[in-house]
Amino acid sequence: MEVFIYQKYAEMSQAAAKVVADIINLKPDAVLGLATGSTPLGLYKELVRMHKEETLDFSHVTTFNLDEYVGLPPGHTQSYHYFMHENLFKHINIEPQNIHIPSGTTSNYKAFCQWYEQRIEQCGGIDVQILGIGSDGHIAFNEPGSSLGSRTRIKTLSKETIDDNTRFFKKKENVPIYAITMGVGTVLEARKLLLLASGANKAKAIADAIEGPVSCMCTASVLQLHPDSSLFLDNEAAGKLKMRDYYEWIQAKKPGAPASS
Ligand code: GLP
């Protein structure tokens, strides 16, 4: 697990985008796992810039999104379909048939979840999974108590998540209560995990994820189990880390280390 701390959100976003771009440049048909939320917006903006100014090519890239609200059709302005289209897909040269986002309106969730899992496998698995973190420590919509072996399924959102997400809806009653989400086990199968966090309201969840025990009470803590996971944090999100000096020491010394893989 690697921890990178940046003074500013923009720096954090650019550094994370470079990791994703390097993967695409090395493997043009890379499979990306994508996240929604305000945190990855800077990363998507930077990928769009790289596409427009540095010819970063998405024409052979395949994507799988982590989650979607149950009940919201793709055209709903708060759906994750809409978010992805507005903030990334419509600005790059990705083929529409290579985009996968869980359906929030399928008539058969069980079959859809199974198909989603199979489709990830058919595409060769996810090369890099981008993640945000909820203030309750969730990744995707794997709320506290989610099995660490869970697969794509329906989850009931926690009250904390509903409160957090009320800011995007006109009133609390409009926030969906259920979501369809990749499981923790699904996420752990990605070859690389890249978790981004920004702001003081994420500081406790980040400290729990990095320095707490691996626990279903903070599903982001499973990054500790993954052989290639990185956390990109801004100054505020890193605010409650006890070993912050240590991570910064490693970050400073890393460029001089011999390559081991
Ligand atoms: C939702 C999403 C998560 C995301 C989280 C944090 O719960 N399902 O994938 O990480 O929001 O969002 P934000 O980045 O806006 O704080």
Coordinates of C-alpha atoms and ligand atoms in Angstrom, one line a residue:
M1 CA 0.0 0.0 0.0
E2 CA 1.4 3.4 -1.0
V3 CA 0.3 6.7 0.4
F4 CA 0.9 9.9 -1.6
I5 CA 0.1 13.3 0.0
Y6 CA -0.3 16.5 -2.0
Q7 CA -0.7 20.0 -0.8
K8 CA -3.4 20.7 -3.3
Y9 CA -6.4 18.9 -4.8
A10 CA -5.2 19.8 -8.3
E11 CA -1.8 18.3 -7.8
M12 CA -3.3 15.1 -6.4
S13 CA -5.7 14.9 -9.4
Q14 CA -2.8 15.4 -11.9
A15 CA -0.6 12.8 -10.2
A16 CA -3.5 10.2 -10.3
A17 CA -4.3 11.0 -13.9
K18 CA -0.7 10.4 -14.8
V19 CA -0.9 6.9 -13.3
V20 CA -4.0 6.1 -15.4
A21 CA -2.6 7.7 -18.6
D22 CA 0.6 5.7 -18.2
I23 CA -1.4 2.5 -18.0
I24 CA -3.4 3.4 -21.2
N25 CA -0.2 4.3 -23.0
L26 CA 1.4 1.0 -22.1
K27 CA -1.8 -1.0 -22.8
P28 CA -4.1 0.8 -25.3
D29 CA -6.9 -1.7 -24.6
A30 CA -6.7 -1.3 -20.9
V31 CA -9.8 -1.9 -18.7
L32 CA -10.5 0.9 -16.4
G33 CA -12.7 0.8 -13.3
L34 CA -14.3 4.2 -12.7
A35 CA -15.8 6.0 -9.8
T36 CA -18.2 8.9 -9.4
G37 CA -18.5 11.6 -6.7
S38 CA -16.9 15.0 -6.6
T39 CA -13.4 13.6 -5.7
P40 CA -12.4 12.1 -9.1
L41 CA -13.6 15.2 -11.1
G42 CA -10.1 16.7 -11.2
L43 CA -8.7 13.4 -12.4
Y44 CA -11.3 13.2 -15.2
K45 CA -10.7 16.8 -16.2
E46 CA -7.0 16.0 -16.5
L47 CA -7.6 12.9 -18.6
V48 CA -9.8 15.0 -20.9
R49 CA -7.0 17.6 -21.2
M50 CA -4.5 14.8 -22.0
H51 CA -6.8 13.4 -24.6
K52 CA -7.2 16.9 -26.2
E53 CA -3.7 18.2 -25.9
E54 CA -1.5 15.0 -25.7
T55 CA -3.6 12.7 -27.9
L56 CA -4.3 10.2 -25.0
D57 CA -6.3 7.6 -26.9
F58 CA -9.4 5.9 -25.4
S59 CA -10.5 4.2 -28.6
H60 CA -9.6 0.7 -27.4
V61 CA -10.2 1.4 -23.7
T62 CA -13.1 -0.4 -21.9
T63 CA -14.6 0.9 -18.7
F64 CA -16.7 -0.5 -15.8
N65 CA -18.2 1.9 -13.3
L66 CA -18.5 0.9 -9.7
D67 CA -22.1 1.7 -9.0
E68 CA -25.5 3.4 -9.7
Y69 CA -28.5 4.5 -7.8
V70 CA -31.5 2.1 -8.0
G71 CA -34.4 3.8 -9.6
L72 CA -32.6 6.6 -11.5
P73 CA -32.8 6.3 -15.3
P74 CA -29.6 7.2 -17.3
G75 CA -30.9 10.6 -18.2
H76 CA -31.5 11.7 -14.6
T77 CA -29.1 14.5 -13.7
Q78 CA -28.1 12.7 -10.5
S79 CA -27.6 9.3 -12.0
Y80 CA -24.0 8.1 -12.3
H81 CA -24.7 7.4 -16.0
Y82 CA -25.3 11.1 -16.5
F83 CA -22.3 12.1 -14.4
M84 CA -19.9 9.9 -16.4
H85 CA -21.2 11.1 -19.7
E86 CA -21.0 14.8 -18.7
N87 CA -17.6 14.6 -16.9
L88 CA -15.7 12.2 -19.0
F89 CA -17.2 10.1 -21.8
K90 CA -18.6 12.9 -24.0
H91 CA -15.2 14.6 -24.0
I92 CA -13.0 11.6 -25.1
N93 CA -13.0 9.1 -28.0
I94 CA -14.3 6.1 -26.1
E95 CA -16.5 3.6 -28.0
P96 CA -20.0 3.6 -26.5
Q97 CA -20.1 -0.2 -26.6
N98 CA -17.0 -0.3 -24.4
I99 CA -18.7 1.6 -21.5
H100 CA -20.3 -0.4 -18.7
I101 CA -22.3 1.1 -15.9
P102 CA -24.6 -0.8 -13.5
S103 CA -28.2 -0.4 -14.4
G104 CA -30.4 1.4 -11.9
T105 CA -33.6 0.5 -13.8
T106 CA -33.2 -3.2 -14.8
S107 CA -36.2 -5.4 -14.3
N108 CA -34.0 -8.2 -13.0
Y109 CA -31.2 -7.0 -10.7
K110 CA -30.0 -10.5 -9.8
A111 CA -29.4 -11.4 -13.5
F112 CA -27.9 -8.0 -14.2
C113 CA -25.4 -8.3 -11.3
Q114 CA -24.3 -11.8 -12.5
W115 CA -24.0 -10.5 -16.1
Y116 CA -21.9 -7.5 -14.8
E117 CA -19.5 -9.8 -13.0
Q118 CA -19.2 -12.1 -16.1
R119 CA -18.6 -9.1 -18.4
I120 CA -15.7 -7.9 -16.3
E121 CA -14.2 -11.4 -16.5
Q122 CA -14.8 -11.6 -20.3
C123 CA -13.0 -8.3 -20.8
G124 CA -9.9 -9.7 -19.0
G125 CA -10.5 -8.1 -15.6
I126 CA -9.9 -4.5 -14.5
D127 CA -6.4 -3.1 -14.9
V128 CA -6.9 -0.2 -12.6
Q129 CA -9.8 0.6 -10.4
I130 CA -10.3 4.3 -9.4
L131 CA -12.0 4.7 -6.0
G132 CA -13.3 7.5 -3.8
I133 CA -14.2 7.0 -0.2
G134 CA -17.4 7.8 1.7
S135 CA -17.2 9.6 5.1
D136 CA -18.2 6.3 6.6
G137 CA -15.2 4.6 5.0
H138 CA -17.2 2.9 2.1
I139 CA -15.8 2.2 -1.3
A140 CA -18.3 2.1 -4.2
F141 CA -21.5 1.7 -2.2
N142 CA -20.1 -1.0 0.1
E143 CA -21.4 0.4 3.3
P144 CA -20.2 -0.6 6.8
G145 CA -21.1 -4.3 7.4
S146 CA -20.5 -5.3 3.7
S147 CA -18.9 -8.6 3.4
L148 CA -15.2 -8.3 2.3
G149 CA -15.9 -11.0 -0.2
S150 CA -19.0 -9.5 -1.6
R151 CA -19.8 -9.3 -5.3
T152 CA -22.0 -7.0 -7.4
R153 CA -25.3 -6.7 -5.7
I154 CA -28.0 -4.3 -4.3
K155 CA -27.0 -2.4 -1.1
T156 CA -29.1 -0.3 1.2
L157 CA -27.4 3.0 1.8
S158 CA -26.5 4.1 5.3
K159 CA -28.1 7.1 6.9
E160 CA -24.7 8.9 6.8
T161 CA -24.3 8.3 3.0
I162 CA -27.9 9.5 2.4
D163 CA -27.1 12.7 4.5
D164 CA -23.8 13.2 2.6
N165 CA -25.6 12.8 -0.8
T166 CA -28.5 15.0 0.0
R167 CA -26.5 18.0 -1.2
F168 CA -27.0 16.8 -4.8
F169 CA -30.7 16.3 -4.6
K170 CA -33.4 19.0 -3.9
K171 CA -34.5 17.3 -0.7
K172 CA -33.5 14.3 1.4
E173 CA -36.6 12.3 0.4
N174 CA -35.4 12.3 -3.2
V175 CA -32.1 10.5 -2.4
P176 CA -32.4 6.9 -3.4
I177 CA -32.2 4.4 -0.6
Y178 CA -30.7 1.5 -2.6
A179 CA -27.8 1.2 -5.0
I180 CA -26.4 -1.4 -7.3
T181 CA -22.7 -1.7 -6.6
M182 CA -19.6 -3.8 -7.3
G183 CA -18.7 -5.8 -4.2
V184 CA -15.6 -5.5 -2.1
G185 CA -14.5 -8.9 -3.5
T186 CA -15.1 -7.6 -7.1
V187 CA -13.0 -4.5 -6.4
L188 CA -10.2 -6.5 -4.8
E189 CA -9.7 -8.4 -8.1
A190 CA -8.7 -5.4 -10.0
R191 CA -4.9 -5.5 -10.7
K192 CA -4.3 -2.0 -9.3
L193 CA -6.4 0.1 -6.9
L194 CA -6.1 3.9 -6.9
L195 CA -8.1 5.6 -4.1
L196 CA -8.4 9.4 -4.0
A197 CA -9.6 11.4 -1.1
S198 CA -9.9 15.2 -0.6
G199 CA -11.0 17.3 2.3
A200 CA -11.2 17.2 6.1
N201 CA -14.5 15.3 6.1
K202 CA -12.6 12.3 4.7
A203 CA -9.7 12.5 7.3
K204 CA -11.2 10.0 9.8
A205 CA -12.2 7.5 7.1
I206 CA -8.8 7.7 5.6
A207 CA -7.0 7.2 8.9
D208 CA -9.3 4.2 9.6
A209 CA -8.6 2.8 6.2
I210 CA -4.8 3.1 6.3
E211 CA -4.0 2.7 10.0
G212 CA -7.0 0.9 11.4
P213 CA -7.7 -2.8 11.3
V214 CA -9.0 -4.5 8.1
S215 CA -12.7 -4.5 8.9
C216 CA -16.1 -4.5 7.2
M217 CA -16.8 -1.4 9.3
C218 CA -14.5 0.5 6.9
T219 CA -14.6 -1.3 3.6
A220 CA -11.8 0.9 2.3
S221 CA -9.5 -0.8 4.8
V222 CA -9.3 -3.8 2.3
L223 CA -6.7 -1.8 0.4
Q224 CA -4.4 -3.1 3.0
L225 CA -4.9 -6.6 1.5
H226 CA -4.2 -5.7 -2.1
P227 CA -0.7 -6.2 -3.5
D228 CA -0.9 -3.0 -5.6
S229 CA -2.9 -0.3 -3.9
S230 CA -2.2 3.5 -3.8
L231 CA -3.9 6.3 -1.9
F232 CA -3.7 9.8 -3.3
L233 CA -4.6 12.3 -0.6
D234 CA -4.7 16.0 -0.3
N235 CA -3.4 17.8 2.7
E236 CA -6.8 17.9 4.5
A237 CA -7.7 14.2 3.9
A238 CA -4.3 13.2 5.3
G239 CA -5.0 15.3 8.4
K240 CA -5.6 12.5 10.9
L241 CA -2.9 10.1 9.8
K242 CA -0.6 9.3 12.8
M243 CA 2.3 8.1 10.6
R244 CA 2.1 11.0 8.1
D245 CA 5.8 11.9 8.4
Y246 CA 6.7 8.3 7.6
Y247 CA 4.5 8.3 4.4
E248 CA 6.0 11.6 3.4
W249 CA 9.5 10.3 3.9
I250 CA 8.8 7.3 1.7
Q251 CA 7.2 9.5 -0.9
A252 CA 10.3 11.8 -1.0
K253 CA 12.7 8.9 -1.3
K254 CA 10.7 6.8 -3.8
P255 CA 12.2 8.3 -7.0
G256 CA 15.6 7.1 -6.0
A257 CA 14.6 3.5 -5.2
P258 CA 15.6 0.7 -7.5
A259 CA 12.7 -0.8 -9.5
S260 CA 11.6 -4.2 -8.1
S261 CA 8.7 -5.0 -10.4
Ligands
GLP1 C1 -20.7 7.8 -3.3 C2 -20.0 6.9 -4.3 C3 -18.6 6.6 -4.0 C4 -17.8 7.8 -3.7 C5 -18.5 8.6 -2.6 C6 -17.7 9.8 -2.2 O1 -21.0 7.2 -2.2 N1 -20.8 5.7 -4.5 O2 -18.0 5.8 -5.0 O3 -16.5 7.5 -3.4 O4 -19.8 8.9 -3.0 O5 -18.1 10.9 -3.0 P1 -17.4 12.3 -3.0 O6 -16.2 12.1 -3.7 O7 -18.4 13.2 -3.6 O8 -17.1 12.7 -1.5

